[in-house]
Amino acid sequence: EVQLVESGGGLVQPGGSLRLSCAASGFTFSTFWMHWVRQAPGKGLVWVSRINSDESSITYADSVKGRFTISRDNAKNTLYLQMNSLRVEDTAVYYCARRRPRVGATNDAFDIWGQGTMVTVSS
Amino acid sequence: DIAMTQSPDSLAVSLGEGATINCKSSQSILFNSNNKNYLAWYQQKPGQPPKLLIYWASIRESGVPDRFSGSGSGTDFTLSISSLQAEDVAVYYCQQYYDTPYTFGQGTKLEIK
């Protein structure tokens, strides 16, 4: 079964750090672009970051640039999001998502999503 | 950034009736070199992650019932549900993947009347 499972969320104080993980299974993780998307409580979806298969292309939303770092370990089939200098407004469910399989292309829709992990930034 | 605006914000439809959700982008998301509209529709039920319904504006994802259809081009798009079922109660989002930052509409909440 194709699956993404996030972990690492929790309660952190403003200015603190967290590292989220997304474990992939059921597909060849190393060949897929991957994304992080977040959703604040009761709000809509906001794209956070993307990474290509070999980490040579990485993009961030302006709201997290310089504070968050996306990475992956293809040997462990795992995607990461290192979040530093966390702010109250970073409070959200964080989803990892797989870009649809398409050879030789960058942009496409997200066909597989994890269940999400909650990050709460509060003092 | 490309802004995505959905209408209406909420919609109540009787079972068996049709529903239409609109999505407008602040600039064209039609890529001329391949004539594809970089637009997706997602369904999100309470407590669940989003589920891909439609991509390239009109291509139904595998396993999605054929009562769901997408149309439109350029800047104006529509998600249609031909005969509403109880399990269609959800929030629906459009998304452009033409350029980063990928942006989503604010969501349309679909309920049963």
Coordinates of C-alpha atoms in Angstrom, one line a residue:
Chain A
E1 CA 0.0 0.0 0.0
V2 CA 1.3 3.4 -0.9
Q3 CA 1.6 5.4 2.3
L4 CA 3.1 8.5 3.9
V5 CA 3.3 8.7 7.7
E6 CA 4.3 11.9 9.4
S7 CA 5.8 12.2 12.9
G8 CA 7.7 14.7 15.1
G9 CA 5.0 17.2 15.9
G10 CA 4.3 18.6 19.3
L11 CA 4.2 21.6 21.5
V12 CA 7.1 24.0 21.3
Q13 CA 7.8 27.5 22.6
P14 CA 8.2 30.4 20.3
G15 CA 11.8 30.5 19.0
G16 CA 12.1 26.8 19.5
S17 CA 12.8 24.0 16.9
L18 CA 11.2 20.8 15.8
R19 CA 12.1 18.3 13.1
L20 CA 9.2 16.6 11.3
S21 CA 9.6 13.3 9.5
C22 CA 7.6 11.6 6.8
A23 CA 8.1 7.9 6.2
A24 CA 7.2 6.7 2.8
S25 CA 6.3 3.1 1.8
G26 CA 4.8 1.2 -1.0
F27 CA 6.5 3.2 -3.8
T28 CA 10.0 4.1 -5.0
F29 CA 10.4 7.1 -2.8
S30 CA 13.8 8.1 -4.4
T31 CA 12.2 9.0 -7.7
F32 CA 9.5 11.4 -6.5
W33 CA 9.4 15.1 -5.8
M34 CA 8.0 15.6 -2.3
H35 CA 6.2 18.5 -0.6
W36 CA 5.2 19.9 2.8
V37 CA 1.8 21.6 3.1
R38 CA 0.4 23.0 6.3
Q39 CA -3.1 23.8 7.6
A40 CA -3.7 26.1 10.6
P41 CA -6.7 25.0 12.8
G42 CA -9.9 25.7 11.0
K43 CA -8.1 27.3 8.1
G44 CA -7.1 26.4 4.5
L45 CA -4.2 24.7 2.9
V46 CA -0.8 26.5 2.5
W47 CA 2.1 25.1 0.6
V48 CA 5.4 25.2 2.5
S49 CA 8.2 23.6 0.6
R50 CA 9.2 21.1 -2.1
I51 CA 12.3 19.0 -2.9
N52 CA 13.2 17.0 -5.9
S53 CA 14.5 13.4 -6.0
D54 CA 18.2 14.2 -5.4
E55 CA 17.9 17.4 -3.4
S56 CA 19.3 19.5 -6.2
S57 CA 16.1 21.6 -6.4
I58 CA 14.5 23.0 -3.3
T59 CA 11.9 25.7 -2.9
Y60 CA 10.3 27.4 0.1
A61 CA 7.4 29.7 0.7
D62 CA 8.5 33.1 1.7
S63 CA 6.9 32.7 5.1
V64 CA 9.3 30.0 6.1
K65 CA 12.4 30.8 4.0
G66 CA 15.5 31.0 6.2
R67 CA 13.8 29.2 9.1
F68 CA 12.7 25.9 7.7
T69 CA 14.9 23.3 5.9
I70 CA 13.5 20.5 3.8
S71 CA 15.7 17.4 3.2
R72 CA 15.4 13.7 2.4
D73 CA 17.1 10.4 3.0
N74 CA 16.4 8.2 0.1
A75 CA 18.1 5.2 1.7
K76 CA 15.6 5.5 4.6
N77 CA 12.6 6.5 2.4
T78 CA 12.1 9.5 4.6
L79 CA 11.4 13.2 4.1
Y80 CA 12.2 15.8 6.7
L81 CA 11.3 19.3 7.7
Q82 CA 13.6 21.0 10.1
M83 CA 11.8 24.0 11.6
N84 CA 13.8 26.6 13.5
S85 CA 12.8 30.0 15.0
L86 CA 9.2 28.8 15.3
R87 CA 6.5 31.4 15.6
V88 CA 3.0 31.2 16.9
E89 CA 1.7 31.6 13.3
D90 CA 3.5 28.3 12.4
T91 CA 0.9 26.4 14.5
A92 CA -0.7 24.0 12.0
V93 CA -1.1 20.4 10.9
Y94 CA 1.8 19.6 8.7
Y95 CA 1.2 17.2 5.8
C96 CA 3.8 15.6 3.5
A97 CA 2.6 15.0 0.0
R98 CA 3.9 13.2 -3.1
R99 CA 3.9 14.9 -6.5
R100 CA 2.1 12.8 -9.2
P101 CA 4.6 10.6 -11.1
R102 CA 5.6 12.4 -14.3
V103 CA 9.0 12.0 -15.9
G104 CA 10.9 15.0 -16.9
A105 CA 8.6 17.6 -15.3
T106 CA 8.7 19.7 -12.2
N107 CA 5.1 20.9 -11.5
D108 CA 2.2 18.6 -11.0
A109 CA -0.6 17.9 -8.5
F110 CA -0.2 16.0 -5.2
D111 CA -1.6 12.5 -5.4
I112 CA -0.7 11.0 -2.0
W113 CA -0.9 12.7 1.3
G114 CA 0.0 11.7 4.8
Q115 CA -2.4 12.0 7.8
G116 CA -0.5 15.0 9.1
T117 CA 1.3 15.9 12.3
M118 CA 0.2 18.7 14.6
V119 CA 2.7 21.4 15.5
T120 CA 1.7 23.9 18.2
V121 CA 3.8 26.9 19.0
S122 CA 2.8 28.5 22.2
S123 CA 4.3 29.8 25.4
Chain B
D1 CA 2.1 35.0 -6.2
I2 CA -0.9 33.6 -8.0
A3 CA -4.0 34.1 -6.0
M4 CA -6.8 31.6 -6.2
T5 CA -10.3 32.6 -5.3
Q6 CA -13.2 30.2 -4.9
S7 CA -16.9 30.8 -4.9
P8 CA -19.1 30.3 -3.1
D9 CA -17.5 29.9 0.4
S10 CA -20.2 27.5 1.3
L11 CA -22.9 25.6 -0.5
A12 CA -25.9 23.5 0.6
V13 CA -27.4 21.1 -2.0
S14 CA -30.1 18.4 -1.7
L15 CA -29.1 14.8 -2.1
G16 CA -29.2 13.8 -5.8
E17 CA -28.9 17.4 -7.0
G18 CA -25.9 18.9 -8.7
A19 CA -23.3 21.2 -7.2
T20 CA -20.9 23.7 -8.8
I21 CA -17.8 25.3 -7.3
N22 CA -15.9 28.0 -9.1
C23 CA -12.2 28.9 -8.9
K24 CA -10.5 31.9 -10.4
S25 CA -6.8 32.5 -10.7
S26 CA -5.2 35.9 -10.7
Q27 CA -3.3 35.1 -13.8
S28 CA -3.5 32.4 -16.5
I29 CA -2.3 29.0 -15.4
L30 CA -2.5 27.6 -19.0
F31 CA 1.0 26.6 -20.1
N32 CA 1.0 27.4 -23.8
S33 CA 3.8 24.9 -24.7
N34 CA 1.8 21.9 -23.7
N35 CA -1.7 23.4 -23.6
K36 CA -2.3 22.2 -20.1
N37 CA -4.0 24.1 -17.3
Y38 CA -2.0 23.6 -14.1
L39 CA -5.1 23.3 -11.8
A40 CA -6.1 20.6 -9.3
W41 CA -9.1 20.0 -7.2
Y42 CA -9.0 18.3 -3.7
Q43 CA -11.6 17.1 -1.4
Q44 CA -11.0 17.2 2.4
K45 CA -13.3 15.5 4.9
P46 CA -13.2 16.4 8.6
G47 CA -10.1 15.0 10.3
Q48 CA -8.7 13.7 7.0
P49 CA -6.0 14.8 4.7
P50 CA -6.9 16.3 1.3
K51 CA -7.6 13.8 -1.5
L52 CA -6.8 14.5 -5.1
L53 CA -10.0 14.5 -7.3
I54 CA -9.0 16.3 -10.5
Y55 CA -5.7 17.4 -12.1
W56 CA -4.9 19.2 -15.4
A57 CA -8.2 21.0 -14.7
S58 CA -10.3 18.1 -16.1
I59 CA -8.6 14.7 -15.6
R60 CA -10.2 12.6 -13.0
E61 CA -7.8 10.8 -10.6
S62 CA -8.1 7.0 -10.6
G63 CA -10.9 5.8 -8.4
V64 CA -12.8 9.1 -8.3
P65 CA -16.5 8.7 -9.1
D66 CA -17.5 10.0 -12.5
R67 CA -20.0 12.3 -10.9
F68 CA -17.1 14.6 -10.3
S69 CA -15.9 16.6 -13.3
G70 CA -13.7 19.6 -13.8
S71 CA -13.7 22.2 -16.6
G72 CA -12.3 25.6 -17.5
S73 CA -9.2 27.1 -18.9
G74 CA -6.9 30.1 -18.4
T75 CA -8.1 31.8 -15.3
D76 CA -11.6 30.3 -14.7
F77 CA -12.4 26.8 -13.6
T78 CA -15.3 24.8 -12.3
L79 CA -15.7 21.6 -10.2
S80 CA -19.1 20.0 -10.8
I81 CA -20.7 17.2 -8.9
S82 CA -23.6 15.8 -10.9
S83 CA -25.6 14.0 -8.2
L84 CA -24.7 14.8 -4.7
Q85 CA -24.2 11.8 -2.3
A86 CA -24.0 12.0 1.4
E87 CA -20.3 11.1 1.3
D88 CA -19.5 14.2 -0.7
V89 CA -19.9 16.4 2.3
A90 CA -16.5 18.0 2.6
V91 CA -14.4 21.1 1.9
Y92 CA -13.2 21.4 -1.6
Y93 CA -10.0 23.3 -2.6
C94 CA -8.6 24.3 -6.0
Q95 CA -4.8 24.6 -6.3
Q96 CA -2.6 26.0 -9.0
Y97 CA 0.7 24.2 -9.6
Y98 CA 1.8 26.4 -12.5
D99 CA 4.4 28.2 -10.3
T100 CA 5.7 28.3 -6.8
P101 CA 4.5 29.2 -4.3
Y102 CA 1.8 26.7 -5.2
T103 CA -1.4 28.3 -3.9
F104 CA -4.8 27.0 -2.9
G105 CA -8.2 28.6 -2.9
Q106 CA -9.7 29.4 0.4
G107 CA -12.0 26.3 0.3
T108 CA -15.7 25.7 -0.4
K109 CA -17.7 23.9 2.3
L110 CA -20.3 21.6 0.7
E111 CA -23.2 20.5 2.9
I112 CA -26.5 18.7 2.5
K113 CA -29.6 20.8 2.4

